[in-house]
Coordinates of C-alpha atoms in Angstrom, one line a residue:
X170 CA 23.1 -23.3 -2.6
X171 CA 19.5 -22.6 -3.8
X172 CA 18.8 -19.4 -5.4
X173 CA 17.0 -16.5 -4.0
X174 CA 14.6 -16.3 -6.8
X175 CA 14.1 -13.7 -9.9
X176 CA 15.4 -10.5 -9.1
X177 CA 12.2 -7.8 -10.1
X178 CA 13.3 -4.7 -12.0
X179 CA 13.0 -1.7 -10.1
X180 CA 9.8 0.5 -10.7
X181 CA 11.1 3.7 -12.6
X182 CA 9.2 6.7 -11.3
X183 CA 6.8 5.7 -8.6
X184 CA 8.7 3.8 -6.0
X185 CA 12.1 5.5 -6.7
X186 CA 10.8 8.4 -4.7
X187 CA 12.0 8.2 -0.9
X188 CA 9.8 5.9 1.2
X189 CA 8.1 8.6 2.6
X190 CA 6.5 9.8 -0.3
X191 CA 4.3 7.1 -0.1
X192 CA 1.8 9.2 2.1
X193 CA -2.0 10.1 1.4
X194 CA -0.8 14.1 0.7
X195 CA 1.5 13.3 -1.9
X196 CA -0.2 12.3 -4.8
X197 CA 1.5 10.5 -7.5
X198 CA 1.6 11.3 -11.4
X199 CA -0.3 9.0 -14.2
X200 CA 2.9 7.2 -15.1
X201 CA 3.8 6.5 -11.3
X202 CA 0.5 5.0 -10.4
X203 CA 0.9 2.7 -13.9
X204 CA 4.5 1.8 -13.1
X205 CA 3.2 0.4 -9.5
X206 CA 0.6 -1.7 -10.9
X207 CA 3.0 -3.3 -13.4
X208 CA 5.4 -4.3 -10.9
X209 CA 2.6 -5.7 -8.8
X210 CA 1.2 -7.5 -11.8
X211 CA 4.4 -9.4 -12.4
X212 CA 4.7 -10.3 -8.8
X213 CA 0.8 -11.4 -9.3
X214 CA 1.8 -13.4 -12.2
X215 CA 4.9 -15.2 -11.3
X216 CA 3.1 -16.1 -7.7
X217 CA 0.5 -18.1 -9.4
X218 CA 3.1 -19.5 -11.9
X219 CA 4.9 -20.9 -8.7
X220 CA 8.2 -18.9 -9.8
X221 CA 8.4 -16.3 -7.3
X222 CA 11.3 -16.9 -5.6
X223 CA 12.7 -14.9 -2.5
X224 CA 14.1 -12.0 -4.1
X225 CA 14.4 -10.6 -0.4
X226 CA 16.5 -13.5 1.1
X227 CA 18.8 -12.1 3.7
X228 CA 16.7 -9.0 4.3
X229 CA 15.6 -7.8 7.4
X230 CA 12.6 -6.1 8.2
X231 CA 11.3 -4.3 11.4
X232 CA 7.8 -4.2 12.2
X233 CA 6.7 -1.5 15.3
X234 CA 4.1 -2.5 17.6
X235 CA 1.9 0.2 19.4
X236 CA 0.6 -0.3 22.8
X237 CA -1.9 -2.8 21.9
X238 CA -0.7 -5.1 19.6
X239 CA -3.6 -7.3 17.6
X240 CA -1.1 -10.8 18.5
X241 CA -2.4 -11.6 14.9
X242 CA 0.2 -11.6 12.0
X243 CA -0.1 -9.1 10.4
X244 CA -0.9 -8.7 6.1
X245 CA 2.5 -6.9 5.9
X246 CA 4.1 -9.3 7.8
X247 CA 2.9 -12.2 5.5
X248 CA 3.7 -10.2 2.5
X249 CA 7.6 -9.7 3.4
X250 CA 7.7 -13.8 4.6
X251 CA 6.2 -14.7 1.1
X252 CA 9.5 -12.7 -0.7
X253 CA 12.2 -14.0 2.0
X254 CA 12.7 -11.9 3.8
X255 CA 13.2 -12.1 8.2
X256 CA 10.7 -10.0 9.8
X257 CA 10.7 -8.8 13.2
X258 CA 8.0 -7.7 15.6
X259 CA 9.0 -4.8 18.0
X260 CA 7.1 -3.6 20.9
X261 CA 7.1 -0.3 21.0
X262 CA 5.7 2.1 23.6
X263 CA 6.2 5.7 22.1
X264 CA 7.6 7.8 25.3
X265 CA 6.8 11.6 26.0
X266 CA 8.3 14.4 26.5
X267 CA 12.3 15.3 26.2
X268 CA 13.1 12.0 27.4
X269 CA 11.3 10.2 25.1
X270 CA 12.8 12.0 21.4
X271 CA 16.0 10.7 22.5
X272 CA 14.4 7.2 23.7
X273 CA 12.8 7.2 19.9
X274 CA 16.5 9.1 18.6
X275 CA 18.3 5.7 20.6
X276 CA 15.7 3.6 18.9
X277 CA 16.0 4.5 15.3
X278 CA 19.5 4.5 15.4
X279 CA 19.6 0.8 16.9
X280 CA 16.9 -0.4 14.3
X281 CA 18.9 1.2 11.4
X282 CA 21.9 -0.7 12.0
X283 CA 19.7 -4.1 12.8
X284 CA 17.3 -3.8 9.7
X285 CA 17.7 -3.2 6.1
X286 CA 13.3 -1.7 6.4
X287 CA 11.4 0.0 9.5
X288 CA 7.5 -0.3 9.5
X289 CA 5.8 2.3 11.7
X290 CA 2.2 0.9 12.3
X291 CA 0.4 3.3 14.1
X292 CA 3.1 5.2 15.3
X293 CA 2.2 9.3 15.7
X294 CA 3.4 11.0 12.4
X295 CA 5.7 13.1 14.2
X296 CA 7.2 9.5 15.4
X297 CA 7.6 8.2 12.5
X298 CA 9.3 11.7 11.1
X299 CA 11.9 11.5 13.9
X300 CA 12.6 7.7 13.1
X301 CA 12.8 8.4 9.7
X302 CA 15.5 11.1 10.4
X303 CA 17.8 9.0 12.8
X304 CA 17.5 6.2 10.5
X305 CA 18.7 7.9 7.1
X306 CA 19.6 5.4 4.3
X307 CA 17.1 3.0 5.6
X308 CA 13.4 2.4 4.3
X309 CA 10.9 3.9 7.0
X310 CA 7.5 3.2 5.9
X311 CA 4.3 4.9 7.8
X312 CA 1.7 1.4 8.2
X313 CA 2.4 0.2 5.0
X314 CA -0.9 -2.2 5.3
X315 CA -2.8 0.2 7.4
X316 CA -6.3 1.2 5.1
X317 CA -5.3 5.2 5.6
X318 CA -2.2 4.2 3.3
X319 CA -1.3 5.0 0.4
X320 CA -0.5 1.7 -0.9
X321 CA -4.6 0.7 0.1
X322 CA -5.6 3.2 -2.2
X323 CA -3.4 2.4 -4.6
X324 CA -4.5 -1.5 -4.3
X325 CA -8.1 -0.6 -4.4
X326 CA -8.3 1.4 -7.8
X327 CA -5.8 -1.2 -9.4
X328 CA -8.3 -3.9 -8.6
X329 CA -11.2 -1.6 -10.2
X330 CA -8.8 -1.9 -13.2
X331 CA -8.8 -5.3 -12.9
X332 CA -12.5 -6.2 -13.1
X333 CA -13.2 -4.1 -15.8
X334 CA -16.1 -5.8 -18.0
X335 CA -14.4 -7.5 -20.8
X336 CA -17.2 -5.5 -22.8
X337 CA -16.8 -2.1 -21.7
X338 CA -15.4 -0.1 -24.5
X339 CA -11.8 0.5 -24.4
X340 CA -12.7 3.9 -26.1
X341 CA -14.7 5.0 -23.3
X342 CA -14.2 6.1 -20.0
X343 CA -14.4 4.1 -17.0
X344 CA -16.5 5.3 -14.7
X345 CA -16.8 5.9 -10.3
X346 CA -19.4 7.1 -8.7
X347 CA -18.1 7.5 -4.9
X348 CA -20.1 7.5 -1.9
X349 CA -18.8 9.4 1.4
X350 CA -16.8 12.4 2.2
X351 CA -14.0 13.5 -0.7
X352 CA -12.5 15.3 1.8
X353 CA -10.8 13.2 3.7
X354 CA -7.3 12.6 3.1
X355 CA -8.0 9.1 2.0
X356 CA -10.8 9.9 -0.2
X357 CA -8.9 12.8 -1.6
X358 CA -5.8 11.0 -2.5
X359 CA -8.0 8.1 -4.0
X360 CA -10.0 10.3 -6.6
X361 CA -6.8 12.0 -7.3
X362 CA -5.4 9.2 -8.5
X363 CA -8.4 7.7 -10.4
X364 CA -8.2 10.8 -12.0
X365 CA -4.9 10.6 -13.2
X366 CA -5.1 7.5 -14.7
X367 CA -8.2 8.5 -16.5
X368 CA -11.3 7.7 -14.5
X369 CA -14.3 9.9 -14.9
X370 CA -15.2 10.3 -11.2
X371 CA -18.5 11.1 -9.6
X372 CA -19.7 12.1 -6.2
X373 CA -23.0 10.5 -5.4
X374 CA -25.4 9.0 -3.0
X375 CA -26.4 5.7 -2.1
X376 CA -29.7 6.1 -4.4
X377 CA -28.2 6.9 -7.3
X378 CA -26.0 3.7 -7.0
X379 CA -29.1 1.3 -7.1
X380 CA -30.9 3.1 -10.0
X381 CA -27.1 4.8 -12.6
X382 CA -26.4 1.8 -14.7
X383 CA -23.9 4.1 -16.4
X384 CA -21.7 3.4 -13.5
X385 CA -19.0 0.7 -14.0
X386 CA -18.1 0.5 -10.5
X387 CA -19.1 2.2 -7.3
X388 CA -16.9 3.1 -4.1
X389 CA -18.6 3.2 -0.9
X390 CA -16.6 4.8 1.4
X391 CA -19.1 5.3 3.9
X392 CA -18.0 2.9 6.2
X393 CA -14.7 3.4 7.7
X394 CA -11.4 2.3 7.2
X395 CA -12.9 -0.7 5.1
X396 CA -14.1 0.8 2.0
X397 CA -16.6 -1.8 -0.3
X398 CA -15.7 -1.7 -3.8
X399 CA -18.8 -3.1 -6.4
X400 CA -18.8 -3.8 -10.2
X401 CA -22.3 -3.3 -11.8
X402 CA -23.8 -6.7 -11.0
X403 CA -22.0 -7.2 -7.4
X404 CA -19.5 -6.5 -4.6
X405 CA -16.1 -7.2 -6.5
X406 CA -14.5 -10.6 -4.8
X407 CA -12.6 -9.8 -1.2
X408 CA -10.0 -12.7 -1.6
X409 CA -8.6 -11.3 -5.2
X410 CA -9.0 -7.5 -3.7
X411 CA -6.6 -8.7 -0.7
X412 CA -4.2 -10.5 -3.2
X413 CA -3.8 -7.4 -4.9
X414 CA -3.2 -5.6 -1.7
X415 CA -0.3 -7.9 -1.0
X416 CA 1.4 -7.3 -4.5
X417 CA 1.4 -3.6 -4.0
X418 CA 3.0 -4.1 -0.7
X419 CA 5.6 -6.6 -2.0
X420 CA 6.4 -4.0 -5.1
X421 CA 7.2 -0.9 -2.7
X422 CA 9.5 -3.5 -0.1
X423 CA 10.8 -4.7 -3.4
X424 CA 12.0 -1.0 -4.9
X425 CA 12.2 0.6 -1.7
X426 CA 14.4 -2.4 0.0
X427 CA 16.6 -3.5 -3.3
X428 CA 17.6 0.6 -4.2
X429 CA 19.5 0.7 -0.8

């Protein structure tokens, strides 16, 4: 029998917390934020040294459609293939009224039994709230690859770590200036977070990123969902930003998966 693969330690704080805490209005501490990117790293590193095994061989995982499916495969989807694991796409239709809770309550309840994860998609939050409750014991993620995720915004600043200049002073602090609203929830969950792990963080405009060489990197968030992320002498490379996106992914199935 061949083996599954390496078997990933667990991420201490971060991804110990309850699937659902994975949400834009939850912001996570310092040491969560650092735990996620290590665990991500190591997946980074052992899938370029070939040696990544399937750690979620025999797994399970549920993937809700909403009304109009893309019929593309999903970045989630891929993720969860890479590590082993069986992934299903559901069509799902969400019902109204009375009817539909216990058409969503009869759902959950099938799905929890079936799969050892639930992805939501799109799903209404109040949706994915009741699926999460009829499912208890299972992982119910809300869009795990959607950009208004919390794992996006996660990826994004861990590849601004990433392509730090080799040169920039390890006794200084990196710096973001961000162009677009703060307010939304994505924007405010993303400087929170740069924040915590020690970004200074500035709230400019499109002018003052052409002429601030002070600025490491700029987020330009003016454009939604797909934010552009730039180092000081170009846009920072779309093919390692998506890679990174994937390991973040693969880290919270891995935790959030492996701890049931």
């Amino acid at each position: 029998m061949t083996a599954a693969g390496p078997t990933f330690a667990p991420v201490e704080s971060a991804l110990s917390l309850p699937s659902h805490r994975l949400a834009l209005d939850k912001p996570l501490a310092a040491g969560d934020i650092l735990a996620i990117f290590a665990a991500a790293r190591r997946l980074q590193a052992h899938a370029h040294a070939g040696t990544i095994g399937k750690p979620l061989h025999g797994k399970n995982i549920a993937l809700l459609l909403g009304r109009s499916p893309s019929g593309e495969t999903s970045a989630l989807h891929r993720a969860a293939l890479e590590l082993g694991a069986r992934v299903a796409e559901v069509p799902f239709a969400e019902p109204a009224g009375v009817s539909g809770r216990d058409d969503i309550r009869g759902l959950a309840r099938m799905l929890r039994r079936m799969y050892d994860a639930i992805d939501c998609g799109t799903l209404a939050a109040v949706t994915v709230r009741q699926i999460e409750q009829e499912a208890a014991g299972v992982p119910v993620y809300a869009g795990l690859a959607l950009e208004d995720h919390l794992v996006q915004v996660l990826a994004d600043l861990m590849t601004l770590c990433d392509h730090r200049p080799p040169s920039a002073s390890k006794a200084s602090k990196p710096s973001i200036l961000y162009l677009g609203d703060p307010r939304t929830k994505r924007g405010r969950a993303f400087l929170a977070a740069a924040r915590q792990i020690g970004f200074e963080v500035r709230l400019g405009q499109r002018l003052q990123a052409a002429s601030n060489d002070a600025t490491i990197f700029v987020v330009d968030a003016t454009h939604h969902p797909r934010w552009a992320l730039h180092s000081p002498s170009s846009m920072l490379d779309e093919a390692r930003r998506s890679e990174t996106h994937r390991r973040v992914m693969q880290a919270v199935l891995l935790d959030t998966i492996e701890r049931v």
